[in-house]
């Protein structure tokens, strides 16, 4: 019998101990009614322990039977212009990696004052924006507005249609605003759902220290080493882990079986895999993993900190037809999206005559 988690080991130990105690007690000279009372007490305790174990069973843990995921490819995210004056390093959504279901695009962006992403539409996808430095102001045609700061995230479900602007917050020191934006495909049955926004503040994100404190993992979505994320914020199941590896750190991170997964190195360099299968990956590179396997092995062999995001998502068995910010399943749906946007209909009614306040600096 192989025990995967600490909870399973604890449950087995408690069960054996309780049964042994019950056997010893019932073989003693205790009153006739005592064994039954003791048995009821033991069974009640075991039931409570079993319930607790069941609650913990959804956690994934690495063990000696875990199979490491092989590396499919590693490539540099080349910097390019995007929006108006912004600079991005795009990895997913390029010839190197296109439509890695459910992932459509990954941008590592830098927006300086005077640049940004003024009024533009979306349909059919979710966008996840993770701020690493500075802040980004947001405003849409439904009156939603706000600002996310370093460590915060915004989850946008475009659904049937939205029009919004994303502009850099004016930092006192004039520094750039830096972050990641990940586009995630929506299941075909949710392509035309209502638009929604959810913010996740840095203070809400749980973290866990592993390898004697040499590694710290922020559990934005998903789970790591027995720590679960606060809440599900995307319709398409996605795990997002922000991993800090201090010098000498080694960790094994389980991922859901069969999900597509990648890692993007934000700072420093990290070693992925073990032995002959290991590969040192530098800053701004994307690591794409094979679907087979249970865990990703990570190590920092340098004398400087390394930081990366590890992301996994459930593949969607559906075609992807994309035209800019419109992501649908057929060409006809894309043509319809263009028509709806131009005629202010079927989700884009409020786009007529709308202009964002935060985008005005880019229009004048």
Short mmCIF file of C-alpha atoms in Angstrom, two decimals:
data_model
loop_
_atom_site.label_atom_id
_atom_site.label_comp_id
_atom_site.label_asym_id
_atom_site.label_seq_id
_atom_site.Cartn_x
_atom_site.Cartn_y
_atom_site.Cartn_z
CA UNK A 1 0.00 0.00 0.00
CA UNK A 2 1.40 3.40 -0.98
CA UNK A 3 0.48 6.46 1.08
CA UNK A 4 0.51 9.65 -0.93
CA UNK A 5 -0.21 12.38 1.61
CA UNK A 6 0.58 13.11 5.28
CA UNK A 7 -3.16 13.00 5.95
CA UNK A 8 -3.41 9.42 4.69
CA UNK A 9 -0.48 8.36 6.87
CA UNK A 10 -2.02 10.05 9.91
CA UNK A 11 -5.38 8.40 9.26
CA UNK A 12 -3.85 4.92 8.98
CA UNK A 13 -1.81 5.39 12.17
CA UNK A 14 -4.85 6.63 14.11
CA UNK A 15 -7.00 3.76 12.83
CA UNK A 16 -4.50 1.07 13.82
CA UNK A 17 -3.93 2.66 17.23
CA UNK A 18 -7.67 2.88 17.91
CA UNK A 19 -8.32 -0.73 16.86
CA UNK A 20 -5.47 -1.99 19.04
CA UNK A 21 -6.79 -0.03 22.00
CA UNK A 22 -10.27 -1.41 21.44
CA UNK A 23 -9.00 -5.01 21.32
CA UNK A 24 -7.00 -4.56 24.50
CA UNK A 25 -9.91 -2.94 26.27
CA UNK A 26 -12.51 -5.53 25.29
CA UNK A 27 -10.22 -8.35 26.42
CA UNK A 28 -9.86 -6.82 29.89
CA UNK A 29 -12.14 -7.21 32.90
CA UNK A 30 -14.01 -3.98 32.27
CA UNK A 31 -17.80 -3.79 32.85
CA UNK A 32 -19.93 -5.41 30.15
CA UNK A 33 -21.30 -2.10 28.89
CA UNK A 34 -17.93 -0.35 28.75
CA UNK A 35 -16.60 -1.92 25.55
CA UNK A 36 -19.65 -0.79 23.59
CA UNK A 37 -19.35 2.76 24.94
CA UNK A 38 -15.63 2.78 24.18
CA UNK A 39 -16.28 1.37 20.71
CA UNK A 40 -18.85 4.11 20.01
CA UNK A 41 -16.38 6.77 21.13
CA UNK A 42 -13.60 5.34 18.97
CA UNK A 43 -15.82 5.04 15.90
CA UNK A 44 -16.98 8.62 16.37
CA UNK A 45 -13.41 9.84 16.56
CA UNK A 46 -12.49 7.88 13.45
CA UNK A 47 -15.47 9.33 11.60
CA UNK A 48 -14.35 12.86 12.46
CA UNK A 49 -10.80 12.08 11.39
CA UNK A 50 -12.04 10.53 8.14
CA UNK A 51 -14.10 13.64 7.39
CA UNK A 52 -11.05 15.81 7.99
CA UNK A 53 -8.95 13.60 5.73
CA UNK A 54 -11.59 13.76 3.01
CA UNK A 55 -11.43 17.56 3.09
CA UNK A 56 -7.65 17.34 2.58
CA UNK A 57 -7.70 14.66 -0.12
CA UNK A 58 -8.07 17.19 -2.95
CA UNK A 59 -4.53 18.39 -2.30
CA UNK A 60 -1.77 17.10 -4.56
CA UNK A 61 1.57 16.17 -3.01
CA UNK A 62 4.83 15.05 -4.58
CA UNK A 63 6.18 11.66 -3.55
CA UNK A 64 8.68 9.03 -4.67
CA UNK A 65 6.17 7.70 -7.20
CA UNK A 66 5.57 11.08 -8.87
CA UNK A 67 6.54 11.33 -12.53
CA UNK A 68 8.35 14.55 -13.54
CA UNK A 69 7.00 16.42 -16.54
CA UNK A 70 9.38 16.54 -19.50
CA UNK A 71 10.27 19.86 -21.10
CA UNK A 72 8.78 20.27 -24.58
CA UNK A 73 10.55 23.51 -25.49
CA UNK A 74 12.21 26.64 -24.11
CA UNK A 75 12.25 29.96 -25.93
CA UNK A 76 12.92 33.66 -25.37
CA UNK A 77 10.03 36.13 -25.25
CA UNK A 78 11.23 38.86 -27.59
CA UNK A 79 10.33 42.45 -26.74
CA UNK A 80 7.97 44.25 -29.13
CA UNK A 81 5.69 47.29 -29.31
CA UNK A 82 2.03 46.92 -28.37
CA UNK A 83 -0.92 49.23 -27.75
CA UNK A 84 0.21 52.85 -27.83
CA UNK A 85 3.78 53.20 -26.64
CA UNK A 86 3.77 50.08 -24.46
CA UNK A 87 6.45 47.39 -24.66
CA UNK A 88 5.67 43.70 -24.19
CA UNK A 89 7.53 40.41 -24.21
CA UNK A 90 5.01 38.04 -25.76
CA UNK A 91 5.61 34.30 -25.52
CA UNK A 92 2.24 32.59 -25.92
CA UNK A 93 0.44 33.88 -29.00
CA UNK A 94 3.54 33.89 -31.21
CA UNK A 95 4.80 31.40 -33.81
CA UNK A 96 6.80 29.78 -30.98
CA UNK A 97 3.63 28.87 -29.08
CA UNK A 98 0.18 29.53 -30.46
CA UNK A 99 -3.17 28.43 -28.98
CA UNK A 100 -1.69 26.35 -26.18
CA UNK A 101 -5.19 25.51 -24.92
CA UNK A 102 -6.63 27.04 -22.86
CA UNK A 103 -3.95 29.75 -23.11
CA UNK A 104 -4.15 32.25 -25.95
CA UNK A 105 -1.57 34.88 -25.08
CA UNK A 106 0.98 35.81 -22.41
CA UNK A 107 2.45 39.31 -22.34
CA UNK A 108 5.10 40.58 -19.92
CA UNK A 109 4.35 44.27 -20.29
CA UNK A 110 5.99 47.56 -19.36
CA UNK A 111 3.92 50.74 -19.61
CA UNK A 112 5.59 54.08 -19.04
CA UNK A 113 3.72 57.37 -18.54
CA UNK A 114 2.24 58.54 -21.83
CA UNK A 115 1.74 54.97 -23.08
CA UNK A 116 -1.05 52.46 -22.54
CA UNK A 117 -3.95 50.49 -23.92
CA UNK A 118 -6.77 52.96 -24.69
CA UNK A 119 -10.38 52.04 -25.52
CA UNK A 120 -10.63 48.61 -27.15
CA UNK A 121 -13.15 45.71 -27.28
CA UNK A 122 -13.09 42.03 -26.29
CA UNK A 123 -15.34 39.02 -26.86
CA UNK A 124 -15.02 35.33 -26.06
CA UNK A 125 -12.06 35.15 -23.64
CA UNK A 126 -10.88 35.87 -20.12
CA UNK A 127 -7.92 38.12 -19.35
CA UNK A 128 -5.89 37.84 -16.15
CA UNK A 129 -3.70 40.85 -15.30
CA UNK A 130 -1.04 40.46 -12.60
CA UNK A 131 0.74 43.65 -11.54
CA UNK A 132 4.39 43.27 -10.55
CA UNK A 133 5.35 46.94 -10.25
CA UNK A 134 3.42 50.21 -10.13
CA UNK A 135 -0.27 50.26 -10.94
CA UNK A 136 -2.79 50.14 -13.78
CA UNK A 137 -6.07 52.07 -13.99
CA UNK A 138 -9.06 50.39 -15.57
CA UNK A 139 -12.39 51.67 -16.92
CA UNK A 140 -15.11 50.13 -19.09
CA UNK A 141 -18.32 51.17 -20.88
CA UNK A 142 -20.51 49.78 -18.07
CA UNK A 143 -19.10 52.20 -15.52
CA UNK A 144 -16.69 49.76 -13.87
CA UNK A 145 -13.43 51.40 -12.87
CA UNK A 146 -10.57 51.00 -10.45
CA UNK A 147 -6.83 50.55 -9.97
CA UNK A 148 -4.74 47.49 -9.26
CA UNK A 149 -1.31 47.82 -7.65
CA UNK A 150 1.79 45.66 -7.32
CA UNK A 151 0.78 42.17 -6.25
CA UNK A 152 -2.89 42.62 -7.23
CA UNK A 153 -4.74 40.82 -10.01
CA UNK A 154 -7.76 41.55 -12.14
CA UNK A 155 -9.79 38.78 -13.77
CA UNK A 156 -11.95 39.94 -16.69
CA UNK A 157 -14.46 37.64 -18.36
CA UNK A 158 -15.22 39.35 -21.66
CA UNK A 159 -18.04 36.97 -22.56
CA UNK A 160 -20.43 38.39 -25.14
CA UNK A 161 -18.64 41.72 -25.24
CA UNK A 162 -16.98 44.58 -23.42
CA UNK A 163 -15.08 47.73 -24.27
CA UNK A 164 -12.53 49.09 -21.86
CA UNK A 165 -9.24 50.93 -21.37
CA UNK A 166 -6.15 49.94 -19.38
CA UNK A 167 -3.83 52.84 -18.66
CA UNK A 168 -0.72 53.22 -16.52
CA UNK A 169 -1.14 54.69 -13.08
CA UNK A 170 0.97 57.84 -12.75
CA UNK A 171 3.69 56.83 -10.31
CA UNK A 172 5.29 59.68 -8.31
CA UNK A 173 8.77 58.70 -9.47
CA UNK A 174 7.72 58.37 -13.13
CA UNK A 175 8.66 54.69 -13.21
CA UNK A 176 7.11 52.16 -15.57
CA UNK A 177 4.22 49.90 -14.62
CA UNK A 178 5.15 46.25 -15.11
CA UNK A 179 3.06 43.10 -15.08
CA UNK A 180 1.78 40.02 -16.83
CA UNK A 181 -1.39 39.63 -18.85
CA UNK A 182 -2.63 36.14 -19.66
CA UNK A 183 -5.49 35.49 -22.08
CA UNK A 184 -7.47 32.32 -21.37
CA UNK A 185 -10.02 30.80 -23.74
CA UNK A 186 -13.61 30.39 -22.60
CA UNK A 187 -15.49 27.10 -23.11
CA UNK A 188 -17.76 27.40 -26.15
CA UNK A 189 -20.89 27.29 -23.98
CA UNK A 190 -19.67 30.40 -22.11
CA UNK A 191 -18.51 32.47 -25.09
CA UNK A 192 -21.59 34.68 -24.83
CA UNK A 193 -21.95 34.89 -21.05
CA UNK A 194 -22.30 38.22 -19.26
CA UNK A 195 -19.15 40.27 -18.74
CA UNK A 196 -17.75 40.25 -15.21
CA UNK A 197 -14.75 41.57 -13.28
CA UNK A 198 -13.09 40.24 -10.15
CA UNK A 199 -10.15 41.83 -8.34
CA UNK A 200 -7.78 39.84 -6.15
CA UNK A 201 -5.69 41.97 -3.81
CA UNK A 202 -2.16 41.05 -2.80
CA UNK A 203 -3.25 40.83 0.84
CA UNK A 204 -5.77 38.11 -0.06
CA UNK A 205 -3.24 35.76 -1.69
CA UNK A 206 -2.01 32.94 0.58
CA UNK A 207 1.61 31.82 0.45
CA UNK A 208 3.66 28.89 1.68
CA UNK A 209 7.35 28.57 2.57
CA UNK A 210 9.00 25.29 1.57
CA UNK A 211 12.48 23.74 1.60
CA UNK A 212 13.26 25.24 5.03
CA UNK A 213 12.24 28.69 3.89
CA UNK A 214 14.47 28.77 0.83
CA UNK A 215 11.40 28.94 -1.43
CA UNK A 216 8.18 30.92 -1.14
CA UNK A 217 5.13 30.21 -3.29
CA UNK A 218 2.20 32.61 -3.66
CA UNK A 219 -0.89 30.55 -4.42
CA UNK A 220 -2.82 32.92 -6.68
CA UNK A 221 -5.00 30.13 -8.05
CA UNK A 222 -4.78 26.40 -7.41
CA UNK A 223 -2.79 24.80 -4.62
CA UNK A 224 0.74 24.18 -3.41
CA UNK A 225 2.14 22.10 -0.54
CA UNK A 226 -1.19 21.88 1.28
CA UNK A 227 -2.18 25.53 0.77
CA UNK A 228 -5.25 26.34 -1.33
CA UNK A 229 -6.05 29.57 -3.17
CA UNK A 230 -8.69 31.83 -1.72
CA UNK A 231 -11.30 31.44 -4.45
CA UNK A 232 -11.87 30.47 -8.06
CA UNK A 233 -11.82 33.59 -10.18
CA UNK A 234 -11.86 32.25 -13.75
CA UNK A 235 -14.48 30.15 -15.51
CA UNK A 236 -11.79 28.02 -17.16
CA UNK A 237 -9.87 26.11 -14.42
CA UNK A 238 -6.37 27.59 -14.18
CA UNK A 239 -3.56 27.34 -11.63
CA UNK A 240 -1.22 30.34 -11.19
CA UNK A 241 1.73 30.12 -8.79
CA UNK A 242 4.28 32.90 -8.20
CA UNK A 243 7.46 31.11 -7.10
CA UNK A 244 10.48 32.74 -5.42
CA UNK A 245 13.55 30.51 -5.30
CA UNK A 246 16.36 31.72 -3.06
CA UNK A 247 19.90 30.38 -3.63
CA UNK A 248 19.97 26.61 -3.05
CA UNK A 249 16.19 26.16 -3.14
CA UNK A 250 14.73 22.90 -4.46
CA UNK A 251 11.04 22.15 -4.82
CA UNK A 252 8.75 19.69 -6.57
CA UNK A 253 5.40 21.20 -7.53
CA UNK A 254 2.52 18.86 -8.44
CA UNK A 255 0.17 19.88 -11.25
CA UNK A 256 -3.19 18.41 -12.30
CA UNK A 257 -2.73 15.44 -14.59
CA UNK A 258 -3.40 16.11 -18.27
CA UNK A 259 -3.42 19.91 -17.95
CA UNK A 260 -1.24 22.04 -20.20
CA UNK A 261 1.45 23.87 -18.25
CA UNK A 262 4.23 26.39 -18.72
CA UNK A 263 6.57 28.55 -16.66
CA UNK A 264 7.86 32.06 -17.37
CA UNK A 265 11.06 33.26 -15.66
CA UNK A 266 10.64 36.80 -14.35
CA UNK A 267 13.98 37.24 -12.61
CA UNK A 268 17.28 35.38 -12.38
CA UNK A 269 17.63 31.83 -13.67
CA UNK A 270 16.27 28.48 -12.57
CA UNK A 271 16.95 24.82 -13.28
CA UNK A 272 13.93 22.82 -14.46
CA UNK A 273 14.00 19.02 -14.13
CA UNK A 274 16.63 16.74 -12.65
CA UNK A 275 19.73 14.92 -13.87
CA UNK A 276 20.19 14.52 -17.61
CA UNK A 277 16.70 15.93 -18.19
CA UNK A 278 17.45 19.20 -16.40
CA UNK A 279 17.75 22.52 -18.18
CA UNK A 280 18.89 25.92 -16.90
CA UNK A 281 16.49 28.64 -18.01
CA UNK A 282 17.25 32.34 -17.94
CA UNK A 283 15.13 35.46 -17.45
CA UNK A 284 12.37 36.22 -20.00
CA UNK A 285 12.23 32.63 -21.24
CA UNK A 286 9.12 30.47 -21.39
CA UNK A 287 9.32 26.77 -20.50
CA UNK A 288 6.61 24.57 -22.01
CA UNK A 289 5.96 21.16 -20.42
CA UNK A 290 4.57 17.95 -21.83
CA UNK A 291 1.10 16.96 -20.62
CA UNK A 292 2.29 13.64 -19.22
CA UNK A 293 3.63 13.58 -15.67
CA UNK A 294 2.70 14.71 -12.18
CA UNK A 295 5.27 17.25 -11.00
CA UNK A 296 7.65 20.00 -12.07
CA UNK A 297 11.07 19.99 -10.37
CA UNK A 298 12.64 23.41 -9.76
CA UNK A 299 16.04 24.39 -8.37
CA UNK A 300 18.10 27.56 -7.97
CA UNK A 301 21.80 26.77 -8.31
CA UNK A 302 22.88 30.42 -8.60
CA UNK A 303 23.85 32.89 -5.88
CA UNK A 304 20.92 35.20 -6.67
CA UNK A 305 17.19 34.92 -6.21
CA UNK A 306 15.07 33.53 -9.05
CA UNK A 307 11.41 34.33 -9.57
CA UNK A 308 8.99 32.66 -11.96
CA UNK A 309 5.34 31.97 -12.53
CA UNK A 310 4.13 28.41 -12.98
CA UNK A 311 0.80 28.18 -14.78
CA UNK A 312 -1.44 25.23 -15.70
CA UNK A 313 -4.89 25.00 -17.25
CA UNK A 314 -7.37 22.42 -18.45
CA UNK A 315 -7.26 21.99 -22.25
CA UNK A 316 -10.47 22.81 -24.11
CA UNK A 317 -11.48 20.46 -26.90
CA UNK A 318 -12.68 23.13 -29.30
CA UNK A 319 -11.47 25.09 -32.33
CA UNK A 320 -10.01 28.58 -31.85
CA UNK A 321 -10.67 31.29 -34.41
CA UNK A 322 -9.17 34.61 -33.34
CA UNK A 323 -9.21 38.04 -34.89
CA UNK A 324 -7.45 40.51 -32.59
CA UNK A 325 -9.50 40.83 -29.37
CA UNK A 326 -12.28 38.53 -30.63
CA UNK A 327 -11.79 34.83 -29.80
CA UNK A 328 -14.53 32.49 -31.05
CA UNK A 329 -14.95 28.98 -32.45
CA UNK A 330 -15.91 29.66 -36.08
CA UNK A 331 -15.19 32.25 -38.77
CA UNK A 332 -18.89 33.07 -38.87
CA UNK A 333 -18.80 33.95 -35.17
CA UNK A 334 -15.84 36.26 -35.75
CA UNK A 335 -17.65 37.99 -38.63
CA UNK A 336 -20.66 38.38 -36.33
CA UNK A 337 -18.46 39.85 -33.57
CA UNK A 338 -17.09 42.46 -35.99
CA UNK A 339 -20.60 43.31 -37.14
CA UNK A 340 -21.93 43.52 -33.56
CA UNK A 341 -19.09 45.83 -32.55
CA UNK A 342 -19.57 48.11 -35.55
CA UNK A 343 -23.36 48.25 -35.10
CA UNK A 344 -23.31 48.47 -31.27
CA UNK A 345 -25.45 45.37 -30.80
CA UNK A 346 -25.53 41.96 -29.06
CA UNK A 347 -23.33 42.97 -26.12
CA UNK A 348 -21.75 46.15 -27.52
CA UNK A 349 -24.77 48.45 -27.16
CA UNK A 350 -23.04 50.67 -24.60
CA UNK A 351 -20.00 51.18 -26.83
CA UNK A 352 -21.92 53.74 -28.90
CA UNK A 353 -20.50 57.24 -28.23
CA UNK A 354 -18.56 55.92 -25.22
CA UNK A 355 -15.08 57.18 -24.43
CA UNK A 356 -13.14 56.37 -21.30
CA UNK A 357 -11.91 59.15 -19.04
CA UNK A 358 -8.54 57.49 -18.48
CA UNK A 359 -7.95 57.12 -22.21
CA UNK A 360 -8.40 60.81 -22.97
CA UNK A 361 -4.68 61.52 -22.60
CA UNK A 362 -4.06 59.23 -25.59
CA UNK A 363 -6.68 60.96 -27.77
CA UNK A 364 -5.52 64.57 -27.38
#
